[in-house]
Coordinates of C-alpha atoms in Angstrom, one line a residue:
M1 CA -2.1 -21.3 21.5
N2 CA -1.8 -24.9 20.2
L3 CA -3.4 -24.9 16.8
K4 CA -2.8 -27.5 14.2
L5 CA -4.3 -27.4 10.7
Y6 CA -4.5 -30.6 8.5
S7 CA -4.2 -29.5 4.9
I8 CA -3.7 -30.5 1.3
P9 CA -2.4 -27.7 -1.0
G10 CA -5.1 -25.9 -3.0
T11 CA -8.1 -27.6 -1.3
S12 CA -10.7 -26.1 1.0
A13 CA -7.9 -25.9 3.6
T14 CA -6.9 -22.7 1.7
V15 CA -9.7 -20.6 3.3
I16 CA -8.7 -21.8 6.8
T17 CA -5.1 -20.9 6.2
C18 CA -6.3 -17.4 5.1
A19 CA -8.5 -17.2 8.3
L20 CA -5.6 -18.2 10.6
E21 CA -3.4 -15.6 9.0
E22 CA -6.1 -13.0 9.4
C23 CA -6.4 -14.0 13.1
G24 CA -2.7 -13.5 13.5
A25 CA -2.6 -17.1 14.9
E26 CA 0.5 -19.2 15.5
Y27 CA -0.3 -22.6 14.0
E28 CA 1.3 -25.7 12.7
V29 CA 0.4 -27.1 9.2
V30 CA 0.3 -30.9 8.9
Q31 CA 0.3 -32.0 5.3
V32 CA -2.0 -34.9 4.4
E33 CA -1.2 -37.2 1.5
R34 CA -3.7 -36.4 -1.2
K35 CA -4.2 -40.0 -2.4
N36 CA -3.8 -41.7 1.0
R37 CA -5.8 -40.0 3.7
D38 CA -4.4 -42.5 6.3
N39 CA -1.1 -40.7 6.0
P40 CA -0.4 -39.3 8.6
P41 CA -2.4 -41.6 10.9
A42 CA -3.3 -38.7 13.2
F43 CA -5.4 -37.1 10.5
K44 CA -8.2 -39.7 10.7
V45 CA -8.3 -39.1 14.5
A46 CA -8.8 -35.4 13.8
N47 CA -11.4 -36.1 11.1
P48 CA -12.7 -39.7 10.7
L49 CA -14.3 -38.7 7.4
G50 CA -10.8 -38.1 5.9
R51 CA -11.5 -34.7 4.5
V52 CA -9.5 -31.5 4.8
P53 CA -9.5 -29.1 6.4
A54 CA -9.4 -30.3 10.0
L55 CA -8.3 -28.2 13.0
E56 CA -7.0 -29.3 16.4
H57 CA -6.9 -26.8 19.2
G58 CA -5.5 -28.6 22.2
E59 CA -8.1 -31.3 22.9
V60 CA -10.6 -29.8 20.6
K61 CA -11.0 -31.4 17.1
I62 CA -13.2 -29.7 14.6
Y63 CA -13.8 -30.2 10.9
E64 CA -16.1 -28.9 8.2
T65 CA -15.0 -25.6 6.6
G66 CA -17.9 -23.5 7.8
A67 CA -17.7 -24.8 11.4
I68 CA -14.0 -24.1 11.6
L69 CA -14.6 -20.5 10.4
L70 CA -17.3 -20.0 13.1
Y71 CA -15.0 -21.5 15.7
L72 CA -12.1 -19.2 14.8
A73 CA -14.4 -16.1 14.8
D74 CA -15.2 -16.9 18.5
L75 CA -11.7 -18.0 19.5
F76 CA -10.2 -14.8 18.2
A77 CA -13.1 -12.5 19.1
D78 CA -10.6 -9.7 19.9
K79 CA -9.7 -9.6 16.2
K80 CA -13.3 -8.6 15.3
L81 CA -13.5 -10.9 12.3
A82 CA -17.2 -11.3 12.8
P83 CA -19.9 -8.7 13.6
E84 CA -21.0 -8.2 17.2
V85 CA -22.9 -11.1 18.8
G86 CA -26.6 -10.5 18.9
S87 CA -26.6 -8.0 16.0
G88 CA -28.4 -8.3 12.7
E89 CA -25.0 -8.3 11.0
R90 CA -24.0 -11.3 13.1
A91 CA -27.1 -13.1 11.9
D92 CA -26.0 -12.3 8.4
F93 CA -22.6 -13.6 9.1
Y94 CA -24.0 -17.0 10.3
R95 CA -26.4 -17.1 7.3
W96 CA -23.6 -16.5 4.8
V97 CA -21.2 -19.0 6.3
V98 CA -23.9 -21.7 6.2
Y99 CA -25.1 -20.7 2.8
L100 CA -21.6 -20.8 1.4
S101 CA -21.0 -24.2 3.0
N102 CA -24.3 -25.9 2.3
T103 CA -25.3 -24.4 -1.1
F104 CA -22.4 -22.8 -2.9
H105 CA -19.6 -25.1 -1.8
M106 CA -21.7 -28.3 -2.3
A107 CA -22.7 -27.1 -5.8
Y108 CA -19.1 -27.8 -7.0
T109 CA -19.5 -31.5 -6.3
G110 CA -21.4 -32.2 -9.5
F111 CA -19.1 -29.8 -11.4
Y112 CA -15.9 -31.5 -10.3
V113 CA -16.8 -35.1 -9.4
P114 CA -20.2 -36.0 -11.0
Q115 CA -19.3 -39.7 -10.4
Y116 CA -20.0 -39.1 -6.7
L117 CA -23.7 -38.5 -7.5
T118 CA -24.4 -41.4 -9.9
T119 CA -23.5 -45.0 -10.5
S120 CA -24.0 -44.5 -14.2
D121 CA -21.1 -43.3 -16.4
E122 CA -23.6 -42.0 -18.9
G123 CA -25.0 -39.6 -16.3
H124 CA -21.8 -37.6 -15.7
E125 CA -22.2 -35.0 -18.4
N126 CA -25.9 -34.3 -17.4
I127 CA -24.9 -33.9 -13.8
R128 CA -22.0 -31.6 -14.7
E129 CA -24.3 -29.5 -16.9
A130 CA -26.9 -29.2 -14.1
A131 CA -24.1 -28.3 -11.6
T132 CA -22.8 -25.6 -14.0
N133 CA -26.3 -24.1 -14.3
K134 CA -26.7 -24.2 -10.5
L135 CA -23.3 -22.4 -10.0
V136 CA -24.2 -19.7 -12.5
S137 CA -27.5 -19.1 -10.7
I138 CA -25.5 -18.8 -7.4
F139 CA -23.2 -16.3 -9.0
D140 CA -26.2 -14.3 -10.0
F141 CA -27.6 -14.4 -6.5
V142 CA -24.4 -13.4 -4.8
E143 CA -23.8 -10.7 -7.4
S144 CA -27.2 -9.2 -6.5
Q145 CA -26.5 -9.4 -2.7
L146 CA -23.2 -7.5 -3.1
E147 CA -24.9 -4.6 -4.9
G148 CA -23.9 -1.4 -3.0
R149 CA -21.7 -3.2 -0.5
E150 CA -18.1 -4.3 -0.1
Y151 CA -18.6 -7.2 2.3
L152 CA -21.1 -9.9 3.0
A153 CA -22.0 -9.2 6.6
G154 CA -22.3 -5.5 7.5
N155 CA -19.8 -2.8 6.5
S156 CA -16.7 -4.6 7.8
F157 CA -14.6 -7.5 6.6
S158 CA -15.4 -10.9 8.2
L159 CA -14.3 -14.5 7.9
A160 CA -17.3 -15.2 5.7
D161 CA -15.7 -13.0 3.0
L162 CA -12.7 -15.4 2.9
Y163 CA -15.0 -18.3 2.2
L164 CA -16.7 -16.5 -0.8
H165 CA -13.3 -15.4 -2.0
M166 CA -12.1 -19.0 -2.2
L167 CA -15.3 -20.2 -4.0
I168 CA -15.0 -17.6 -6.7
S169 CA -11.3 -17.8 -7.2
P170 CA -9.8 -19.1 -10.5
N171 CA -8.5 -22.1 -8.7
W172 CA -12.1 -23.2 -8.1
T173 CA -14.1 -21.8 -11.0
I174 CA -11.7 -23.0 -13.7
N175 CA -13.5 -22.6 -17.0
L176 CA -16.3 -20.7 -15.2
K177 CA -13.9 -17.9 -14.4
E178 CA -15.4 -15.7 -17.1
E179 CA -18.8 -16.0 -15.3
V180 CA -17.2 -14.3 -12.3
D181 CA -15.3 -11.7 -14.3
K182 CA -18.4 -10.5 -16.1
R183 CA -20.2 -9.8 -12.9
P184 CA -18.8 -6.5 -11.6
N185 CA -19.7 -6.9 -7.9
L186 CA -18.2 -10.4 -7.8
A187 CA -15.1 -9.4 -9.7
A188 CA -14.5 -6.3 -7.5
F189 CA -15.1 -8.4 -4.3
H190 CA -12.5 -11.0 -5.4
T191 CA -9.9 -8.3 -6.2
R192 CA -10.6 -6.6 -2.8
I193 CA -10.1 -9.7 -0.7
D194 CA -7.2 -10.8 -2.9
A195 CA -5.3 -7.7 -1.9
R196 CA -5.4 -8.4 1.8
P197 CA -1.8 -9.2 3.1
A198 CA -3.0 -12.2 5.1
V199 CA -4.7 -13.7 2.0
K200 CA -1.6 -13.0 -0.1
K201 CA 0.6 -14.9 2.3
A202 CA -1.8 -17.8 2.7
L203 CA -2.2 -18.2 -1.1
Q204 CA 1.6 -18.0 -1.6
D205 CA 2.1 -20.8 1.0
H206 CA -0.4 -23.0 -0.7
M207 CA 1.2 -22.3 -4.1
S208 CA 4.6 -23.2 -2.7
D209 CA 3.2 -26.4 -1.1
K210 CA 1.5 -27.4 -4.3
A211 CA 4.7 -27.0 -6.2
A212 CA 6.5 -29.1 -3.7
E213 CA 3.8 -31.7 -3.9
Q214 CA 4.1 -31.9 -7.6
A215 CA 7.8 -32.2 -7.3
G216 CA 7.5 -35.0 -4.8
T217 CA 9.2 -33.1 -2.1
L218 CA 6.3 -32.1 0.1
R219 CA 6.7 -33.3 3.7
I220 CA 3.7 -35.3 4.8
G221 CA 2.8 -35.3 8.4

């Protein structure tokens, strides 16, 4: 199976690396230059928007994190990384992937890069404060939804769980890590997914690639 993942270490590509490992897929990782998204040139063909992750599967080119997860769930249906099609749990799976993409993931924009949301330098702190409050409210919501359950969609692990795992990881929450740690359901969920062998391997790969990037030895393209 000809799968090619365009990636930058430690970015949203992390969850797709985790997903590919969970699928047991054979895939190639193509590293993209962080500060020059035209390198390699093939990346802008895979995703004209210049954002990672992007996935190529033969002639198929797909980007947007949630969309790639849904695609992989169908492509590797035999791995049962999403609930049965037509079930209520499958509906929950779709809902969670879209919520995590449209609401949770997007809430980090104002937290990390408030300058994307205003042309005024004076507005940055207000935007970051509002984003922080939004993220805390999201933590509360997801904490409540995890009450009495181990996974997001039904009683079994799904690719949606990988997305939530990334969004509550220390690499993403940074100084909001304590907000996750003090919510027992979120903290237990993160520990549970963190322990999966596929996740451990994917995270180690990203850590190694990040170290190589910082050392100037990461192979681009």
